[in-house]
PDB file of C-alpha atoms in Angstrom:
ATOM      1  CA  MET J   1      10.682 116.663  79.790  1.00  0.00           C
ATOM      2  CA  ALA J   2      14.146 116.077  78.905  1.00  0.00           C
ATOM      3  CA  THR J   3      16.171 112.875  78.647  1.00  0.00           C
ATOM      4  CA  CYS J   4      19.662 111.978  80.303  1.00  0.00           C
ATOM      5  CA  PRO J   5      22.547 110.349  78.304  1.00  0.00           C
ATOM      6  CA  ASP J   6      21.237 107.119  80.124  1.00  0.00           C
ATOM      7  CA  GLY J   7      17.972 107.335  78.697  1.00  0.00           C
ATOM      8  CA  HIS J   8      16.210 108.494  81.900  1.00  0.00           C
ATOM      9  CA  PRO J   9      13.157 111.094  81.586  1.00  0.00           C
ATOM     10  CA  SER J  10      14.187 113.969  83.647  1.00  0.00           C
ATOM     11  CA  THR J  11      11.781 117.071  84.642  1.00  0.00           C
ATOM     12  CA  ASP J  12      15.136 118.977  85.147  1.00  0.00           C
ATOM     13  CA  ASP J  13      16.742 120.476  82.306  1.00  0.00           C
ATOM     14  CA  GLU J  14      20.181 120.546  83.833  1.00  0.00           C
ATOM     15  CA  TYR J  15      20.783 117.619  85.712  1.00  0.00           C
ATOM     16  CA  CYS J  16      18.793 113.964  85.561  1.00  0.00           C
ATOM     17  CA  ASP J  17      16.298 113.418  88.346  1.00  0.00           C
ATOM     18  CA  THR J  18      17.537 109.560  88.390  1.00  0.00           C
ATOM     19  CA  CYS J  19      21.102 109.335  88.058  1.00  0.00           C
ATOM     20  CA  GLY J  20      22.157 113.079  88.290  1.00  0.00           C
ATOM     21  CA  LEU J  21      24.062 113.098  84.847  1.00  0.00           C
ATOM     22  CA  PRO J  22      23.988 116.546  83.270  1.00  0.00           C
ATOM     23  CA  ILE J  23      21.371 116.678  80.603  1.00  0.00           C
ATOM     24  CA  GLY J  24      23.051 116.334  77.237  1.00  0.00           C
ATOM     25  CA  ALA J  25      26.685 115.179  78.453  1.00  0.00           C
ATOM     26  CA  ALA J  26      28.238 112.485  76.279  1.00  0.00           C
ATOM     27  CA  VAL J  27      28.858 108.899  77.846  1.00  0.00           C
ATOM     28  CA  ALA J  28      32.365 108.245  77.530  1.00  0.00           C
ATOM     29  CA  THR J  29      32.771 104.604  76.621  1.00  0.00           C
ATOM     30  CA  PRO J  30      35.735 102.831  77.933  1.00  0.00           C
ATOM     31  CA  ALA J  31      38.149 101.225  75.400  1.00  0.00           C
ATOM     32  CA  SER J  32      38.362  97.585  75.439  1.00  0.00           C
ATOM     33  CA  PRO J  33      41.726  96.583  76.268  1.00  0.00           C
ATOM     34  CA  GLN J  34      43.763  95.054  73.290  1.00  0.00           C
ATOM     35  CA  PRO J  35      45.067  91.264  73.982  1.00  0.00           C
ATOM     36  CA  GLY J  36      48.734  91.026  73.966  1.00  0.00           C
ATOM     37  CA  PRO J  37      50.633  87.797  72.666  1.00  0.00           C
ATOM     38  CA  ALA J  38      50.121  84.826  75.119  1.00  0.00           C
ATOM     39  CA  PRO J  39      53.320  84.021  76.912  1.00  0.00           C
ATOM     40  CA  VAL J  40      55.084  81.083  76.116  1.00  0.00           C
ATOM     41  CA  ALA J  41      55.613  78.393  78.654  1.00  0.00           C
ATOM     42  CA  GLY J  42      59.254  78.167  79.902  1.00  0.00           C
ATOM     43  CA  SER J  43      59.871  81.492  78.108  1.00  0.00           C
ATOM     44  CA  VAL J  44      61.867  84.490  80.095  1.00  0.00           C
ATOM     45  CA  SER J  45      61.828  88.156  79.183  1.00  0.00           C
ATOM     46  CA  GLY J  46      64.518  89.522  77.111  1.00  0.00           C
ATOM     47  CA  PRO J  47      65.861  88.045  73.605  1.00  0.00           C
ATOM     48  CA  ALA J  48      64.573  84.982  72.414  1.00  0.00           C
ATOM     49  CA  GLU J  49      66.394  81.839  73.767  1.00  0.00           C
ATOM     50  CA  SER J  50      67.960  79.395  71.165  1.00  0.00           C
ATOM     51  CA  CYS J  51      68.816  75.813  71.601  1.00  0.00           C
ATOM     52  CA  PRO J  52      72.455  75.360  72.275  1.00  0.00           C
ATOM     53  CA  ILE J  53      72.728  71.980  70.219  1.00  0.00           C
ATOM     54  CA  CYS J  54      70.376  72.850  67.193  1.00  0.00           C
ATOM     55  CA  GLN J  55      70.047  76.515  67.340  1.00  0.00           C
ATOM     56  CA  ALA J  56      66.159  76.253  67.081  1.00  0.00           C
ATOM     57  CA  PRO J  57      63.939  78.942  68.972  1.00  0.00           C
ATOM     58  CA  ARG J  58      63.178  77.682  72.622  1.00  0.00           C
ATOM     59  CA  ALA J  59      59.351  76.845  73.037  1.00  0.00           C
ATOM     60  CA  GLY J  60      59.431  74.998  76.455  1.00  0.00           C
ATOM     61  CA  GLN J  61      61.855  72.750  78.686  1.00  0.00           C
ATOM     62  CA  PHE J  62      62.718  70.738  75.529  1.00  0.00           C
ATOM     63  CA  CYS J  63      63.808  71.770  72.265  1.00  0.00           C
ATOM     64  CA  GLU J  64      61.243  70.458  69.587  1.00  0.00           C
ATOM     65  CA  ASP J  65      63.831  69.808  67.111  1.00  0.00           C
ATOM     66  CA  CYS J  66      66.447  67.778  69.049  1.00  0.00           C
ATOM     67  CA  GLY J  67      64.790  67.105  72.406  1.00  0.00           C
ATOM     68  CA  HIS J  68      67.557  68.984  74.444  1.00  0.00           C
ATOM     69  CA  ASP J  69      66.743  69.470  78.015  1.00  0.00           C
ATOM     70  CA  TYR J  70      66.969  73.060  78.972  1.00  0.00           C
ATOM     71  CA  SER J  71      66.964  72.076  82.738  1.00  0.00           C
ATOM     72  CA  GLY J  72      70.157  70.419  82.528  1.00  0.00           C
ATOM     73  CA  SER J  73      69.234  66.594  82.376  1.00  0.00           C
ATOM     74  CA  ALA J  74      70.414  64.578  79.646  1.00  0.00           C
ATOM     75  CA  PRO J  75      68.933  65.340  75.962  1.00  0.00           C
ATOM     76  CA  LEU J  76      65.950  63.506  75.013  1.00  0.00           C
ATOM     77  CA  PRO J  77      65.632  62.015  71.328  1.00  0.00           C
ATOM     78  CA  PRO J  78      63.013  63.573  69.059  1.00  0.00           C
ATOM     79  CA  ALA J  79      59.561  61.718  69.225  1.00  0.00           C
ATOM     80  CA  GLY J  80      59.675  58.568  67.085  1.00  0.00           C
ATOM     81  CA  LEU J  81      63.176  58.489  66.761  1.00  0.00           C
ATOM     82  CA  VAL J  82      64.698  55.101  67.012  1.00  0.00           C
ATOM     83  CA  PRO J  83      68.558  54.935  67.919  1.00  0.00           C
ATOM     84  CA  ALA J  84      70.444  53.683  65.063  1.00  0.00           C
ATOM     85  CA  ARG J  85      72.395  50.155  65.199  1.00  0.00           C
ATOM     86  CA  TRP J  86      75.879  50.013  63.983  1.00  0.00           C
ATOM     87  CA  GLU J  87      77.714  46.982  62.692  1.00  0.00           C
ATOM     88  CA  ALA J  88      81.290  46.424  61.328  1.00  0.00           C
ATOM     89  CA  VAL J  89      81.352  44.003  58.374  1.00  0.00           C
ATOM     90  CA  ALA J  90      84.741  42.228  57.747  1.00  0.00           C
ATOM     91  CA  GLY J  91      85.782  40.789  54.496  1.00  0.00           C
ATOM     92  CA  ALA J  92      88.917  40.612  52.138  1.00  0.00           C
ATOM     93  CA  ASP J  93      89.914  43.253  49.763  1.00  0.00           C
ATOM     94  CA  ARG J  94      92.159  42.161  46.934  1.00  0.00           C
ATOM     95  CA  ALA J  95      93.131  45.641  45.858  1.00  0.00           C
ATOM     96  CA  HIS J  96      94.451  46.289  49.209  1.00  0.00           C
ATOM     97  CA  PHE J  97      96.352  43.051  49.233  1.00  0.00           C
ATOM     98  CA  ASP J  98      97.891  44.039  45.998  1.00  0.00           C
ATOM     99  CA  ARG J  99      99.110  47.461  47.114  1.00  0.00           C
ATOM    100  CA  VAL J 100     100.510  45.420  50.398  1.00  0.00           C
ATOM    101  CA  VAL J 101     102.606  42.896  48.177  1.00  0.00           C
ATOM    102  CA  ALA J 102     103.743  45.654  45.889  1.00  0.00           C
ATOM    103  CA  GLU J 103     105.254  47.745  48.868  1.00  0.00           C
ATOM    104  CA  GLY J 104     107.924  44.611  49.338  1.00  0.00           C
ATOM    105  CA  GLY J 105     107.769  44.135  53.126  1.00  0.00           C
ATOM    106  CA  PRO J 106     109.915  41.557  55.006  1.00  0.00           C
ATOM    107  CA  ASP J 107     106.985  38.786  54.723  1.00  0.00           C
ATOM    108  CA  ALA J 108     105.349  40.098  51.553  1.00  0.00           C
ATOM    109  CA  ALA J 109     106.604  37.258  49.296  1.00  0.00           C
ATOM    110  CA  GLY J 110     104.951  34.566  51.513  1.00  0.00           C
ATOM    111  CA  LEU J 111     101.481  36.116  51.352  1.00  0.00           C
ATOM    112  CA  VAL J 112      98.559  34.582  49.645  1.00  0.00           C
ATOM    113  CA  PHE J 113      95.139  35.975  49.186  1.00  0.00           C
ATOM    114  CA  PRO J 114      92.587  33.731  50.433  1.00  0.00           C
ATOM    115  CA  PRO J 115      90.603  32.088  47.750  1.00  0.00           C
ATOM    116  CA  TYR J 116      87.457  32.190  49.716  1.00  0.00           C
ATOM    117  CA  CYS J 117      86.707  34.856  52.535  1.00  0.00           C
ATOM    118  CA  PRO J 118      83.152  35.126  53.636  1.00  0.00           C
ATOM    119  CA  GLU J 119      81.976  38.321  54.885  1.00  0.00           C
ATOM    120  CA  ARG J 120      81.513  38.547  58.854  1.00  0.00           C
ATOM    121  CA  SER J 121      79.017  40.852  60.633  1.00  0.00           C
ATOM    122  CA  PHE J 122      79.911  42.186  64.178  1.00  0.00           C
ATOM    123  CA  ALA J 123      77.626  44.249  66.172  1.00  0.00           C
ATOM    124  CA  LEU J 124      78.882  47.349  68.003  1.00  0.00           C
ATOM    125  CA  SER J 125      78.100  47.880  71.445  1.00  0.00           C
ATOM    126  CA  GLY J 126      79.294  49.169  74.654  1.00  0.00           C
ATOM    127  CA  ASP J 127      81.972  51.594  75.408  1.00  0.00           C
ATOM    128  CA  GLN J 128      84.762  49.925  73.462  1.00  0.00           C
ATOM    129  CA  VAL J 129      84.915  47.703  70.707  1.00  0.00           C
ATOM    130  CA  ARG J 130      88.616  45.804  70.066  1.00  0.00           C
ATOM    131  CA  ILE J 131      89.638  44.744  66.535  1.00  0.00           C
ATOM    132  CA  GLY J 132      92.267  41.744  66.614  1.00  0.00           C
ATOM    133  CA  ARG J 133      92.792  38.216  67.041  1.00  0.00           C
ATOM    134  CA  HIS J 134      91.871  35.919  70.201  1.00  0.00           C
ATOM    135  CA  SER J 135      94.747  34.243  71.955  1.00  0.00           C
ATOM    136  CA  ARG J 136      94.544  31.911  74.962  1.00  0.00           C
ATOM    137  CA  THR J 137      98.075  32.742  76.239  1.00  0.00           C
ATOM    138  CA  ARG J 138      97.316  36.405  76.366  1.00  0.00           C
ATOM    139  CA  ASP J 139      93.869  36.064  77.569  1.00  0.00           C
ATOM    140  CA  SER J 140      92.729  38.359  74.759  1.00  0.00           C
ATOM    141  CA  ALA J 141      89.007  37.923  73.177  1.00  0.00           C
ATOM    142  CA  PRO J 142      88.666  40.974  70.990  1.00  0.00           C
ATOM    143  CA  GLU J 143      85.015  41.815  70.080  1.00  0.00           C
ATOM    144  CA  ILE J 144      85.841  41.871  66.380  1.00  0.00           C
ATOM    145  CA  ASP J 145      87.849  38.605  66.185  1.00  0.00           C
ATOM    146  CA  LEU J 146      89.614  38.327  62.667  1.00  0.00           C
ATOM    147  CA  SER J 147      91.357  34.943  63.815  1.00  0.00           C
ATOM    148  CA  GLY J 148      89.556  33.496  60.777  1.00  0.00           C
ATOM    149  CA  PRO J 149      89.687  31.205  58.847  1.00  0.00           C
ATOM    150  CA  PRO J 150      91.220  32.188  56.731  1.00  0.00           C
ATOM    151  CA  GLN J 151      93.394  34.336  59.163  1.00  0.00           C
ATOM    152  CA  ASP J 152      95.119  37.333  58.169  1.00  0.00           C
ATOM    153  CA  PRO J 153      98.939  37.122  59.385  1.00  0.00           C
ATOM    154  CA  GLY J 154      98.961  40.938  59.223  1.00  0.00           C
ATOM    155  CA  VAL J 155      96.401  41.314  62.030  1.00  0.00           C
ATOM    156  CA  SER J 156      97.710  41.990  65.653  1.00  0.00           C
ATOM    157  CA  HIS J 157      96.154  40.672  68.641  1.00  0.00           C
ATOM    158  CA  LEU J 158      94.937  43.911  69.590  1.00  0.00           C
ATOM    159  CA  HIS J 159      95.165  46.009  66.431  1.00  0.00           C
ATOM    160  CA  ALA J 160      92.537  48.618  66.918  1.00  0.00           C
ATOM    161  CA  VAL J 161      89.883  50.010  69.055  1.00  0.00           C
ATOM    162  CA  LEU J 162      86.515  51.585  68.367  1.00  0.00           C
ATOM    163  CA  LEU J 163      85.594  54.028  71.051  1.00  0.00           C
ATOM    164  CA  ALA J 164      81.905  55.091  71.466  1.00  0.00           C
ATOM    165  CA  ARG J 165      81.055  58.851  71.395  1.00  0.00           C
ATOM    166  CA  ALA J 166      78.649  60.580  73.640  1.00  0.00           C
ATOM    167  CA  ASP J 167      76.835  61.739  70.269  1.00  0.00           C
ATOM    168  CA  GLY J 168      76.251  58.039  69.265  1.00  0.00           C
ATOM    169  CA  GLY J 169      79.292  57.830  67.046  1.00  0.00           C
ATOM    170  CA  TRP J 170      82.520  56.296  67.375  1.00  0.00           C
ATOM    171  CA  ASN J 171      86.385  56.841  67.004  1.00  0.00           C
ATOM    172  CA  LEU J 172      89.118  54.759  65.956  1.00  0.00           C
ATOM    173  CA  VAL J 173      92.417  54.355  67.688  1.00  0.00           C
ATOM    174  CA  ASP J 174      95.534  52.247  66.919  1.00  0.00           C
ATOM    175  CA  PRO J 175      97.347  51.431  69.988  1.00  0.00           C
ATOM    176  CA  GLY J 176     100.282  50.495  68.218  1.00  0.00           C
ATOM    177  CA  SER J 177      99.675  47.353  65.861  1.00  0.00           C
ATOM    178  CA  ALA J 178     102.477  45.956  63.960  1.00  0.00           C
ATOM    179  CA  ASN J 179     101.383  46.718  60.694  1.00  0.00           C
ATOM    180  CA  GLY J 180      99.376  49.990  60.959  1.00  0.00           C
ATOM    181  CA  THR J 181      95.819  50.866  60.270  1.00  0.00           C
ATOM    182  CA  LEU J 182      94.022  52.714  57.438  1.00  0.00           C
ATOM    183  CA  VAL J 183      90.767  54.497  57.393  1.00  0.00           C
ATOM    184  CA  ASN J 184      89.793  55.293  53.738  1.00  0.00           C
ATOM    185  CA  ASP J 185      93.039  54.697  52.675  1.00  0.00           C
ATOM    186  CA  ARG J 186      94.705  57.385  55.242  1.00  0.00           C
ATOM    187  CA  VAL J 187      97.322  56.048  57.737  1.00  0.00           C
ATOM    188  CA  VAL J 188      96.034  56.317  61.182  1.00  0.00           C
ATOM    189  CA  LYS J 189      98.497  57.755  63.722  1.00  0.00           C
ATOM    190  CA  VAL J 190      99.207  55.835  66.917  1.00  0.00           C
ATOM    191  CA  ASN J 191      97.069  56.571  69.758  1.00  0.00           C
ATOM    192  CA  VAL J 192      95.275  59.433  67.927  1.00  0.00           C
ATOM    193  CA  PRO J 193      91.608  59.148  67.780  1.00  0.00           C
ATOM    194  CA  VAL J 194      90.084  59.229  64.153  1.00  0.00           C
ATOM    195  CA  ALA J 195      86.334  60.036  64.005  1.00  0.00           C
ATOM    196  CA  VAL J 196      84.755  57.311  61.903  1.00  0.00           C
ATOM    197  CA  ARG J 197      81.138  57.261  60.193  1.00  0.00           C
ATOM    198  CA  ALA J 198      79.056  54.928  58.203  1.00  0.00           C
ATOM    199  CA  GLY J 199      80.369  53.805  55.124  1.00  0.00           C
ATOM    200  CA  ASP J 200      83.942  54.283  56.212  1.00  0.00           C
ATOM    201  CA  ARG J 201      86.364  51.633  55.260  1.00  0.00           C
ATOM    202  CA  ILE J 202      89.132  50.419  57.572  1.00  0.00           C
ATOM    203  CA  HIS J 203      91.960  48.348  56.528  1.00  0.00           C
ATOM    204  CA  VAL J 204      94.117  46.046  58.840  1.00  0.00           C
ATOM    205  CA  GLY J 205      96.399  43.340  58.020  1.00  0.00           C
ATOM    206  CA  ALA J 206      97.430  42.024  54.680  1.00  0.00           C
ATOM    207  CA  TRP J 207      94.106  41.932  53.125  1.00  0.00           C
ATOM    208  CA  THR J 208      91.262  42.621  55.730  1.00  0.00           C
ATOM    209  CA  VAL J 209      88.616  45.379  55.213  1.00  0.00           C
ATOM    210  CA  ILE J 210      86.165  46.308  57.737  1.00  0.00           C
ATOM    211  CA  THR J 211      83.106  48.543  56.502  1.00  0.00           C
ATOM    212  CA  LEU J 212      81.183  50.456  59.225  1.00  0.00           C
ATOM    213  CA  ARG J 213      77.454  50.407  58.659  1.00  0.00           C
ATOM    214  CA  GLU J 214      74.451  52.206  60.399  1.00  0.00           C
ATOM    215  CA  SER J 215      70.835  50.723  60.272  1.00  0.00           C
ATOM    216  CA  LEU J 216      67.642  50.899  62.258  1.00  0.00           C
ATOM    217  CA  PRO J 217      66.924  47.789  64.521  1.00  0.00           C
TER     218      PRO J 217
END
């Protein structure tokens, strides 16, 4: 008695009495399909897409590094990131005062460096922060009010303006102050925005220096 490839006993030596398979035929075992790489959510066929902000490979709707939203909505900050708080700290700079006096302007002879000038801190918020001195007659009340005491006679009522940028930083503009503005000892051109960052020193007037600081709330 013969046995078919499936193990059935058969009285027929050519074909199995039970399943009909030829006696002695080999059973073809189908190959198991190999699993391919799992598709990434939000991915598309073709070359890998990179984040337009930080160039990280795309792995979904939001960039895992910077939070960019590929759908076109406003970018989200990375998880756990707390927006920084900006402040401007105003004080007196004796070295700057000495340079102003040495240049010999029309009022230089009458300038006196203040014997005491405590630092004052101003939080930066909103779209713009004005730097200057308040004036009732002009109905002017700048956010960074340098009226004193002591009052720096070289500071204009509207001396400069800090403008908020979309990336969270600030630009500085001098709209045409009487005595000019310096950023890190470089002259700021009138109505030309200058990017400023934490640690930068802004000089206005005869002795006033404003230092920008960035800290977590």
